[in-house]
CSV table of C-alpha atoms in Angstrom, one decimal:
chain,number,residue,atom,x,y,z
A,7,MET,CA,17.9,-66.0,-24.3
A,8,ASP,CA,16.7,-63.4,-22.5
A,9,LEU,CA,15.6,-60.5,-24.9
A,10,ILE,CA,15.2,-57.9,-22.6
A,11,GLU,CA,18.7,-58.4,-21.1
A,12,GLU,CA,20.5,-58.5,-24.8
A,13,ILE,CA,18.4,-55.3,-25.6
A,14,LYS,CA,19.7,-53.7,-22.6
A,15,LYS,CA,23.0,-54.5,-23.5
A,16,ARG,CA,22.9,-52.4,-26.5
A,17,SER,CA,20.5,-49.7,-25.1
A,18,ILE,CA,23.3,-48.9,-22.3
A,19,HIS,CA,25.6,-47.7,-25.2
A,20,VAL,CA,22.8,-45.9,-26.8
A,21,ASP,CA,21.8,-43.8,-23.3
A,22,ASN,CA,25.8,-43.4,-23.5
A,23,GLY,CA,25.5,-42.0,-26.7
A,24,ILE,CA,22.5,-39.8,-26.1
A,25,GLU,CA,24.4,-38.1,-23.2
A,26,ASP,CA,27.6,-37.6,-25.4
A,27,TYR,CA,26.0,-36.4,-28.5
A,28,LEU,CA,23.1,-34.2,-27.3
A,29,PRO,CA,24.9,-32.4,-24.0
A,30,LEU,CA,23.0,-30.1,-21.9
A,31,THR,CA,23.9,-27.1,-23.3
A,32,LYS,CA,22.7,-23.1,-23.7
A,33,PRO,CA,19.9,-22.2,-24.0
A,34,LEU,CA,19.6,-25.0,-20.8
A,35,GLU,CA,15.8,-25.3,-20.8
A,36,LEU,CA,15.4,-26.2,-24.5
A,37,TYR,CA,18.1,-28.9,-24.2
A,38,LYS,CA,16.6,-30.2,-21.2
A,39,ALA,CA,13.1,-30.1,-22.9
A,40,ALA,CA,14.8,-32.2,-25.8
A,41,ARG,CA,16.4,-34.5,-23.5
A,42,TYR,CA,13.4,-35.0,-21.2
A,43,LEU,CA,12.1,-38.3,-23.2
A,44,PRO,CA,15.3,-39.8,-24.3
A,45,ASP,CA,16.5,-39.7,-20.9
A,46,ALA,CA,13.0,-41.4,-19.7
A,47,GLY,CA,13.9,-44.5,-21.2
A,48,GLY,CA,11.7,-46.8,-23.7
A,49,LYS,CA,12.6,-50.0,-25.0
A,50,ARG,CA,15.2,-48.7,-27.4
A,51,LEU,CA,14.1,-51.3,-29.8
A,52,ARG,CA,14.8,-49.1,-33.0
A,53,PRO,CA,18.3,-48.3,-31.9
A,54,SER,CA,19.2,-51.9,-30.9
A,55,ILE,CA,18.2,-53.0,-34.3
A,56,VAL,CA,20.6,-51.0,-36.0
A,57,ILE,CA,23.3,-52.3,-33.6
A,58,LEU,CA,22.3,-55.9,-33.8
A,59,VAL,CA,22.1,-55.5,-37.8
A,60,ALA,CA,25.6,-54.3,-37.9
A,61,GLU,CA,26.7,-56.8,-35.7
A,62,ALA,CA,25.0,-59.8,-37.6
A,63,VAL,CA,26.5,-58.6,-41.2
A,64,GLY,CA,30.1,-58.7,-39.2
A,65,SER,CA,30.3,-55.2,-38.1
A,66,SER,CA,30.5,-53.3,-34.8
A,67,LEU,CA,29.2,-51.1,-32.4
A,68,GLU,CA,31.5,-48.4,-32.7
A,69,MET,CA,30.6,-48.3,-36.5
A,70,VAL,CA,27.0,-47.6,-36.0
A,71,LEU,CA,26.5,-46.0,-32.6
A,72,PRO,CA,26.1,-42.4,-33.8
A,73,ALA,CA,23.4,-44.0,-36.4
A,74,ALA,CA,21.7,-45.8,-33.6
A,75,VAL,CA,21.4,-42.7,-31.4
A,76,ALA,CA,20.2,-40.6,-34.4
A,77,VAL,CA,17.4,-43.1,-35.0
A,78,GLU,CA,16.2,-43.2,-31.2
A,79,LEU,CA,16.0,-38.8,-31.5
A,80,VAL,CA,14.2,-39.1,-34.7
A,81,HIS,CA,11.7,-41.8,-32.8
A,82,ASN,CA,11.3,-39.2,-29.9
A,83,PHE,CA,10.8,-36.4,-32.0
A,84,THR,CA,7.7,-37.8,-33.4
A,85,LEU,CA,6.7,-38.9,-30.1
A,86,VAL,CA,7.0,-35.1,-28.9
A,87,HIS,CA,4.9,-34.0,-31.7
A,88,ASP,CA,2.5,-36.7,-31.6
A,89,ASP,CA,1.4,-35.9,-27.9
A,90,ILE,CA,0.8,-32.3,-29.1
A,91,MET,CA,-1.8,-33.2,-31.8
A,92,ASP,CA,-3.7,-36.0,-29.7
A,93,LYS,CA,-3.4,-33.7,-26.5
A,94,ASP,CA,-1.9,-36.8,-24.8
A,95,ASP,CA,-0.7,-35.5,-21.3
A,96,ILE,CA,1.2,-38.5,-20.3
A,97,ARG,CA,4.1,-40.3,-21.7
A,98,ARG,CA,6.1,-42.9,-20.3
A,99,GLY,CA,4.3,-42.3,-17.3
A,100,MET,CA,5.5,-38.9,-17.0
A,101,PRO,CA,4.0,-35.5,-18.1
A,102,ALA,CA,4.2,-35.1,-21.6
A,103,VAL,CA,6.8,-32.2,-22.6
A,104,HIS,CA,4.2,-30.0,-24.0
A,105,VAL,CA,2.8,-30.0,-20.6
A,106,LYS,CA,6.0,-29.3,-19.0
A,107,TRP,CA,7.4,-26.8,-21.3
A,108,GLY,CA,3.9,-25.6,-22.9
A,109,GLU,CA,3.1,-26.4,-27.0
A,110,ALA,CA,5.9,-23.8,-28.2
A,111,GLY,CA,8.6,-25.3,-26.0
A,112,ALA,CA,7.7,-29.0,-27.2
A,113,ILE,CA,7.7,-27.9,-31.0
A,114,LEU,CA,11.2,-26.5,-30.3
A,115,ALA,CA,12.3,-29.3,-28.4
A,116,GLY,CA,11.0,-31.8,-31.4
A,117,ASP,CA,12.7,-29.9,-34.0
A,118,THR,CA,15.9,-29.9,-31.9
A,119,LEU,CA,15.7,-33.5,-31.7
A,120,TYR,CA,14.9,-34.0,-35.3
A,121,SER,CA,17.8,-31.7,-36.5
A,122,LYS,CA,20.3,-33.2,-34.1
A,123,ALA,CA,19.6,-36.7,-35.4
A,124,PHE,CA,21.1,-35.7,-38.8
A,125,GLU,CA,24.0,-33.7,-37.2
A,126,ILE,CA,24.7,-36.9,-35.0
A,127,LEU,CA,24.4,-39.6,-38.3
A,128,THR,CA,27.1,-37.6,-39.7
A,129,ARG,CA,29.5,-38.8,-37.3
A,130,ALA,CA,29.2,-42.6,-38.2
A,131,LYS,CA,32.1,-44.2,-39.3
A,132,GLY,CA,33.0,-45.7,-42.5
A,133,ASP,CA,32.7,-45.1,-46.1
A,134,PRO,CA,31.3,-41.7,-46.8
A,135,GLU,CA,28.9,-42.7,-49.6
A,136,ARG,CA,27.1,-45.1,-47.1
A,137,ILE,CA,26.9,-42.6,-44.4
A,138,LEU,CA,25.4,-40.2,-47.3
A,139,LYS,CA,23.1,-43.0,-48.3
A,140,CYS,CA,21.7,-43.5,-44.7
A,141,ILE,CA,21.0,-39.4,-44.2
A,142,ASP,CA,19.2,-40.1,-47.2
A,143,ILE,CA,17.2,-42.9,-46.0
A,144,LEU,CA,16.4,-41.4,-42.7
A,145,SER,CA,15.2,-38.2,-44.5
A,146,LYS,CA,12.8,-40.0,-46.6
A,147,THR,CA,11.7,-42.0,-43.3
A,148,CYS,CA,11.2,-38.6,-41.6
A,149,ARG,CA,8.7,-37.6,-44.6
A,150,ASP,CA,7.1,-40.8,-44.5
A,151,ILE,CA,6.4,-40.6,-41.0
A,152,CYS,CA,4.9,-37.1,-41.6
A,153,GLU,CA,2.5,-38.6,-44.5
A,154,GLY,CA,1.5,-41.2,-42.3
A,155,GLN,CA,0.4,-39.2,-39.3
A,156,TRP,CA,-1.3,-36.7,-41.9
A,157,MET,CA,-3.5,-39.7,-42.9
A,158,ASP,CA,-4.1,-40.9,-39.7
A,159,VAL,CA,-5.2,-37.3,-39.0
A,160,GLU,CA,-7.7,-37.7,-42.2
A,161,PHE,CA,-8.8,-40.9,-41.4
A,162,GLU,CA,-10.9,-39.1,-38.2
A,163,ASP,CA,-13.2,-37.5,-40.2
A,164,ARG,CA,-14.0,-40.4,-42.8
A,165,THR,CA,-16.3,-43.4,-42.5
A,166,ASP,CA,-14.7,-45.1,-45.9
A,167,VAL,CA,-11.3,-46.1,-44.8
A,168,THR,CA,-10.1,-49.1,-46.4
A,169,GLN,CA,-7.8,-51.6,-45.0
A,170,GLU,CA,-5.5,-50.9,-47.7
A,171,GLU,CA,-5.2,-47.5,-46.6
A,172,TYR,CA,-4.8,-48.2,-43.3
A,173,LEU,CA,-2.0,-50.6,-43.6
A,174,GLU,CA,-0.4,-47.8,-45.9
A,175,MET,CA,-1.0,-45.5,-42.8
A,176,ILE,CA,0.7,-47.6,-40.3
A,177,GLU,CA,3.6,-48.6,-42.7
A,178,LYS,CA,4.4,-44.9,-43.0
A,179,LYS,CA,3.8,-44.1,-39.2
A,180,THR,CA,5.3,-47.2,-37.6
A,181,GLY,CA,6.9,-49.6,-40.1
A,182,VAL,CA,9.4,-47.3,-42.1
A,183,LEU,CA,11.7,-46.2,-39.0
A,184,TYR,CA,11.9,-49.9,-38.0
A,185,ALA,CA,12.9,-50.5,-41.6
A,186,ALA,CA,15.5,-47.7,-41.6
A,187,SER,CA,16.9,-48.9,-38.5
A,188,ALA,CA,17.6,-52.3,-40.1
A,189,GLN,CA,18.6,-50.9,-43.5
A,190,ILE,CA,20.9,-48.3,-42.0
A,191,GLY,CA,22.6,-51.2,-39.5
A,192,ALA,CA,23.2,-53.1,-42.8
A,193,ILE,CA,24.4,-50.3,-44.8
A,194,LEU,CA,26.8,-49.0,-42.4
A,195,GLY,CA,27.9,-52.7,-41.5
A,196,GLY,CA,29.1,-53.2,-44.9
A,197,ALA,CA,26.3,-55.3,-46.2
A,198,SER,CA,25.5,-55.8,-49.8
A,199,ASP,CA,22.4,-53.9,-51.4
A,200,GLU,CA,20.6,-57.3,-51.4
A,201,VAL,CA,21.2,-57.6,-47.8
A,202,ALA,CA,20.4,-54.1,-46.8
A,203,ASP,CA,17.1,-54.2,-48.9
A,204,ALA,CA,16.0,-57.5,-47.4
A,205,LEU,CA,16.6,-56.1,-44.0
A,206,PHE,CA,14.5,-53.3,-44.8
A,207,GLU,CA,11.6,-55.4,-45.6
A,208,TYR,CA,12.3,-57.3,-42.2
A,209,GLY,CA,11.8,-54.0,-40.3
A,210,ARG,CA,9.1,-52.7,-42.4
A,211,LEU,CA,6.8,-55.9,-41.9
A,212,ILE,CA,7.7,-56.2,-38.0
A,213,GLY,CA,6.8,-52.6,-37.9
A,214,ILE,CA,3.5,-53.2,-39.1
A,215,ALA,CA,2.7,-56.1,-37.1
A,216,PHE,CA,4.2,-54.2,-34.1
A,217,GLN,CA,1.3,-51.6,-34.9
A,218,ILE,CA,-1.6,-53.9,-35.7
A,219,TYR,CA,-1.1,-56.1,-32.7
A,220,ASP,CA,-1.1,-52.9,-30.5
A,221,ASP,CA,-4.8,-52.7,-31.7
A,222,VAL,CA,-5.2,-56.1,-30.7
A,223,ILE,CA,-3.7,-55.4,-27.3
A,224,ASP,CA,-6.2,-52.7,-26.8
A,225,MET,CA,-9.0,-55.0,-27.1
A,226,ILE,CA,-7.7,-58.0,-25.4
A,227,THR,CA,-5.7,-56.6,-22.4
A,228,PRO,CA,-7.2,-56.4,-18.9
A,229,GLU,CA,-7.7,-52.7,-17.9
A,230,GLU,CA,-5.3,-53.3,-14.9
A,231,VAL,CA,-2.4,-54.3,-17.1
A,232,LEU,CA,-3.0,-52.0,-19.9
A,233,GLY,CA,-3.2,-49.0,-17.8
A,234,LYS,CA,-6.1,-47.4,-19.6
A,235,VAL,CA,-9.6,-48.1,-20.5
A,236,ARG,CA,-9.9,-51.3,-22.7
A,237,GLY,CA,-11.5,-50.5,-25.9
A,238,SER,CA,-10.6,-46.9,-25.9
A,239,ASP,CA,-10.1,-47.1,-30.0
A,240,LEU,CA,-13.5,-48.1,-30.1
A,241,MET,CA,-15.1,-45.3,-28.0
A,242,GLU,CA,-12.6,-43.1,-29.8
A,243,GLY,CA,-14.0,-44.2,-33.2
A,244,LYS,CA,-10.4,-45.1,-34.5
A,245,LYS,CA,-10.2,-46.8,-37.8
A,246,THR,CA,-8.2,-49.8,-36.7
A,247,LEU,CA,-7.9,-52.9,-38.7
A,248,ILE,CA,-10.2,-54.8,-36.3
A,249,ALA,CA,-12.9,-52.0,-36.8
A,250,ILE,CA,-12.2,-51.5,-40.5
A,251,HIS,CA,-12.9,-55.7,-40.7
A,252,ALA,CA,-16.0,-55.7,-38.3
A,253,LEU,CA,-17.7,-52.8,-40.0
A,254,ASN,CA,-16.7,-54.0,-43.6
A,255,ASN,CA,-18.6,-57.2,-42.1
A,256,GLY,CA,-21.8,-55.5,-41.2
A,257,VAL,CA,-20.8,-55.8,-37.3
A,258,GLU,CA,-22.8,-53.6,-35.1
A,259,LEU,CA,-20.6,-51.6,-32.7
A,260,GLY,CA,-22.9,-49.3,-30.6
A,261,ILE,CA,-20.1,-47.9,-29.0
A,262,PHE,CA,-18.0,-47.1,-31.9
A,263,GLY,CA,-16.8,-43.2,-31.8
A,264,LYS,CA,-19.3,-42.4,-28.8
A,265,GLY,CA,-16.7,-41.2,-26.8
A,266,GLU,CA,-17.7,-43.1,-23.6
A,267,ALA,CA,-19.4,-46.4,-22.7
A,268,THR,CA,-19.8,-48.5,-19.4
A,269,THR,CA,-17.6,-51.5,-18.6
A,270,GLU,CA,-20.7,-53.8,-19.5
A,271,GLU,CA,-21.1,-52.0,-23.1
A,272,ILE,CA,-16.9,-52.2,-23.6
A,273,ASN,CA,-17.2,-55.9,-22.8
A,274,GLU,CA,-20.2,-56.7,-24.9
A,275,ALA,CA,-18.5,-55.0,-27.6
A,276,VAL,CA,-15.4,-57.1,-27.5
A,277,ARG,CA,-17.0,-59.9,-26.9
A,278,THR,CA,-18.9,-59.3,-30.4
A,279,LEU,CA,-15.4,-58.5,-32.0
A,280,GLU,CA,-14.0,-61.9,-31.1
A,281,GLU,CA,-17.3,-63.6,-32.2
A,282,SER,CA,-17.1,-62.2,-35.5
A,283,GLY,CA,-13.5,-62.8,-36.1
A,284,SER,CA,-12.5,-59.5,-36.5
A,285,ILE,CA,-9.7,-59.8,-33.5
A,286,GLU,CA,-8.9,-63.0,-34.8
A,287,TYR,CA,-8.2,-61.6,-38.3
A,288,ALA,CA,-6.1,-58.8,-37.2
A,289,ARG,CA,-4.0,-61.1,-34.8
A,290,ASP,CA,-3.6,-63.5,-37.5
A,291,LEU,CA,-2.3,-60.9,-40.3
A,292,ALA,CA,0.4,-59.7,-37.6
A,293,VAL,CA,1.6,-63.1,-37.1
A,294,SER,CA,1.9,-63.6,-40.9
A,295,TYR,CA,3.8,-60.5,-41.1
A,296,ILE,CA,6.0,-61.5,-38.5
A,297,GLU,CA,6.8,-64.9,-40.0
A,298,LYS,CA,7.6,-63.3,-43.5
A,299,GLY,CA,10.1,-61.0,-41.8
A,300,LYS,CA,11.7,-63.8,-39.7
A,301,GLU,CA,12.3,-65.3,-42.9
A,302,LEU,CA,14.0,-62.5,-44.3
A,303,LEU,CA,16.9,-62.6,-42.0
A,304,ASN,CA,18.1,-65.9,-43.8
A,305,VAL,CA,20.3,-63.4,-46.3
A,306,MET,CA,22.6,-63.3,-43.3
A,307,ASP,CA,24.8,-66.0,-41.6
A,308,ASP,CA,23.7,-67.7,-38.4
A,309,SER,CA,24.8,-65.7,-35.3
A,310,GLU,CA,23.8,-64.8,-31.9
A,311,SER,CA,22.6,-61.3,-33.3
A,312,LYS,CA,20.7,-62.7,-36.0
A,313,ASP,CA,18.8,-65.0,-33.3
A,314,ILE,CA,18.2,-61.7,-31.3
A,315,LEU,CA,17.0,-60.1,-34.4
A,316,SER,CA,14.3,-62.9,-34.7
A,317,ALA,CA,13.2,-62.8,-31.1
A,318,ILE,CA,12.7,-58.9,-31.5
A,319,ALA,CA,10.2,-59.9,-34.4
A,320,ASP,CA,8.5,-62.6,-31.8
A,321,TYR,CA,8.3,-59.9,-29.3
A,322,MET,CA,6.2,-57.7,-31.5
A,323,ILE,CA,3.3,-60.2,-31.1
A,324,LYS,CA,4.2,-61.5,-27.5
A,325,ARG,CA,4.9,-58.8,-25.7
A,326,ALA,CA,2.5,-57.4,-22.7
A,327,TYR,CA,1.4,-53.4,-22.9
């Protein structure tokens, strides 16, 4: 199976849906700003999960395409606002929205994506009660994402962040949107509550694993592949699972929170984290979440779409940066 090709087959429909459901209208610059990131591409993993789950439970693309587009717009809304808060000037290899349209323009573009997502979700086909349930799920997901982002900001000024707090934070920032994607696909696809709940958990687990492994990638990937300075999380003092595990075990990280370091100092810090087992600990935990998530797919009958969902789970901890 060519996973990327299978995702592309679904993402083409998502791209067309974005164009149809979020047209460039007046005021033109607002909608150009709102469309900027969605039009720039991205992996489209979350909307593909919506579609694949619907297929796997016996439904079709047509039933869930508005929901898939809605999920993708929510994802892009979070990216627009994250870049403002983090003062990141580059996204997907291009100037961030706030760089091109200013902070006020970017806030409005993000708010437009957020509001349009719910408007588009109401266009999903099927039982109105199921559509209403999905609106409720997506709204609670947006609340959780905001709570997770707030926790992440708070962690910057704390030295006592626990593993449990970190896992809760990444569940809310990253895991819940994957969870909602799978659950919404199941609900609109006509699945039972039992199946929908299991698929929510599948999405939650692989989403958490995705973020944990992202921290691993920051440590183990050569800079020419990573596209940024290796170990930047350490220099920024980010409370990642790797850092929390190391600090809790008395590992000395001289560059932690220092803002900058030489290549030699970074390499030495990464070696220390490898020797202490902190990187392996994070990698192993991510793998365990993926295996548990894949097991939950057994609530569905065997199908090509189910196999692709399993492959997406593996991709979360095998992808290149």
